[in-house]
Short mmCIF file of C-alpha atoms in Angstrom, two decimals:
data_model
loop_
_atom_site.label_atom_id
_atom_site.label_comp_id
_atom_site.label_asym_id
_atom_site.label_seq_id
_atom_site.Cartn_x
_atom_site.Cartn_y
_atom_site.Cartn_z
CA GLY A 1230 66.31 108.91 -84.40
CA GLY A 1231 67.48 110.68 -87.59
CA LEU A 1232 67.57 109.80 -91.15
CA GLU A 1233 69.09 106.62 -92.59
CA VAL A 1234 72.02 107.68 -94.67
CA LYS A 1235 74.96 106.01 -96.59
CA THR A 1236 77.77 106.77 -94.29
CA ASP A 1237 80.36 107.26 -96.95
CA THR A 1238 78.35 109.83 -99.06
CA LEU A 1239 75.62 110.97 -96.56
CA GLN A 1240 72.87 110.37 -99.19
CA VAL A 1241 69.50 109.81 -97.69
CA ILE A 1242 68.20 106.16 -97.92
CA ASP A 1243 64.64 105.83 -98.69
CA LYS A 1244 62.21 103.22 -97.21
CA TYR A 1245 63.09 100.80 -99.91
CA GLY A 1246 66.71 100.85 -98.99
CA MET A 1247 67.80 103.07 -102.09
CA SER A 1248 69.99 106.10 -101.75
CA ASN A 1249 68.75 109.38 -103.23
CA LYS A 1250 71.10 110.80 -105.77
CA ARG A 1251 70.14 114.35 -105.02
CA LEU A 1252 69.32 114.36 -101.24
CA PHE A 1253 71.94 114.59 -98.60
CA ALA A 1254 71.84 114.94 -94.70
CA ILE A 1255 74.54 116.34 -92.39
CA GLY A 1256 74.83 117.05 -88.75
CA GLU A 1257 71.86 116.23 -86.37
CA LEU A 1258 69.80 114.62 -89.10
CA THR A 1259 72.39 111.79 -89.44
CA LYS A 1260 72.24 110.84 -85.77
CA GLY A 1261 70.73 107.43 -86.77
CA ALA A 1262 73.91 106.46 -88.72
CA CYS A 1263 76.59 108.65 -87.09
CA PHE A 1264 77.28 108.99 -83.34
CA LEU A 1265 78.70 112.43 -82.97
CA THR A 1266 76.56 114.82 -85.06
CA THR A 1267 76.18 118.26 -83.48
CA ASP A 1268 79.77 119.44 -82.94
CA LEU A 1269 81.01 121.92 -85.51
CA GLY A 1270 83.93 119.71 -86.57
CA THR A 1271 81.50 116.86 -87.41
CA VAL A 1272 79.13 119.06 -89.30
CA THR A 1273 82.00 120.61 -91.25
CA SER A 1274 83.30 117.21 -92.05
CA HIS A 1275 79.83 116.01 -93.25
CA ALA A 1276 79.50 119.11 -95.51
CA ALA A 1277 83.07 118.46 -96.99
CA ARG A 1278 82.20 114.83 -97.74
CA VAL A 1279 78.99 115.85 -99.42
CA VAL A 1280 80.84 118.47 -101.59
CA GLU A 1281 83.62 115.93 -102.46
CA PHE A 1282 80.95 113.39 -103.64
CA ILE A 1283 78.96 115.87 -105.61
CA ASN A 1284 82.18 117.17 -107.30
CA SER A 1285 83.21 113.64 -108.16
CA GLN A 1286 79.96 112.96 -109.86
CA PHE A 1287 80.00 116.23 -111.68
CA LEU A 1288 83.49 115.51 -112.99
CA LEU A 1289 82.60 112.07 -113.89
CA ASN A 1290 79.40 113.24 -115.75
CA HIS A 1291 81.38 116.12 -117.45
CA LYS A 1292 84.12 113.73 -118.62
CA ASN A 1293 81.70 111.29 -119.94
CA THR A 1294 79.88 114.03 -121.76
CA THR A 1295 83.04 115.45 -123.18
CA THR A 1296 84.22 112.04 -124.37
CA THR A 1297 80.85 111.49 -126.10
CA LEU A 1298 80.97 114.83 -127.82
CA GLU A 1299 84.66 114.35 -129.03
CA HIS A 1300 83.64 110.95 -130.54
CA SER A 1301 80.65 112.39 -132.30
CA GLU A 1302 82.55 115.01 -134.20
#
């Protein structure tokens, strides 16, 4: 059971095999892709991976926006 997720980012995968950019799963919901899911260490690790991925995407988007704005001035 559990949701299908990308194991590196924990993004939920839809029925077409595409990962959702805005939907993540941690803990028990990932038991289809991850073996240990309910212990606090695993849930904390999952949450940290999701935060890290979201931050990297935000920083990447922010950098691209800043670069675009600098070139348009």
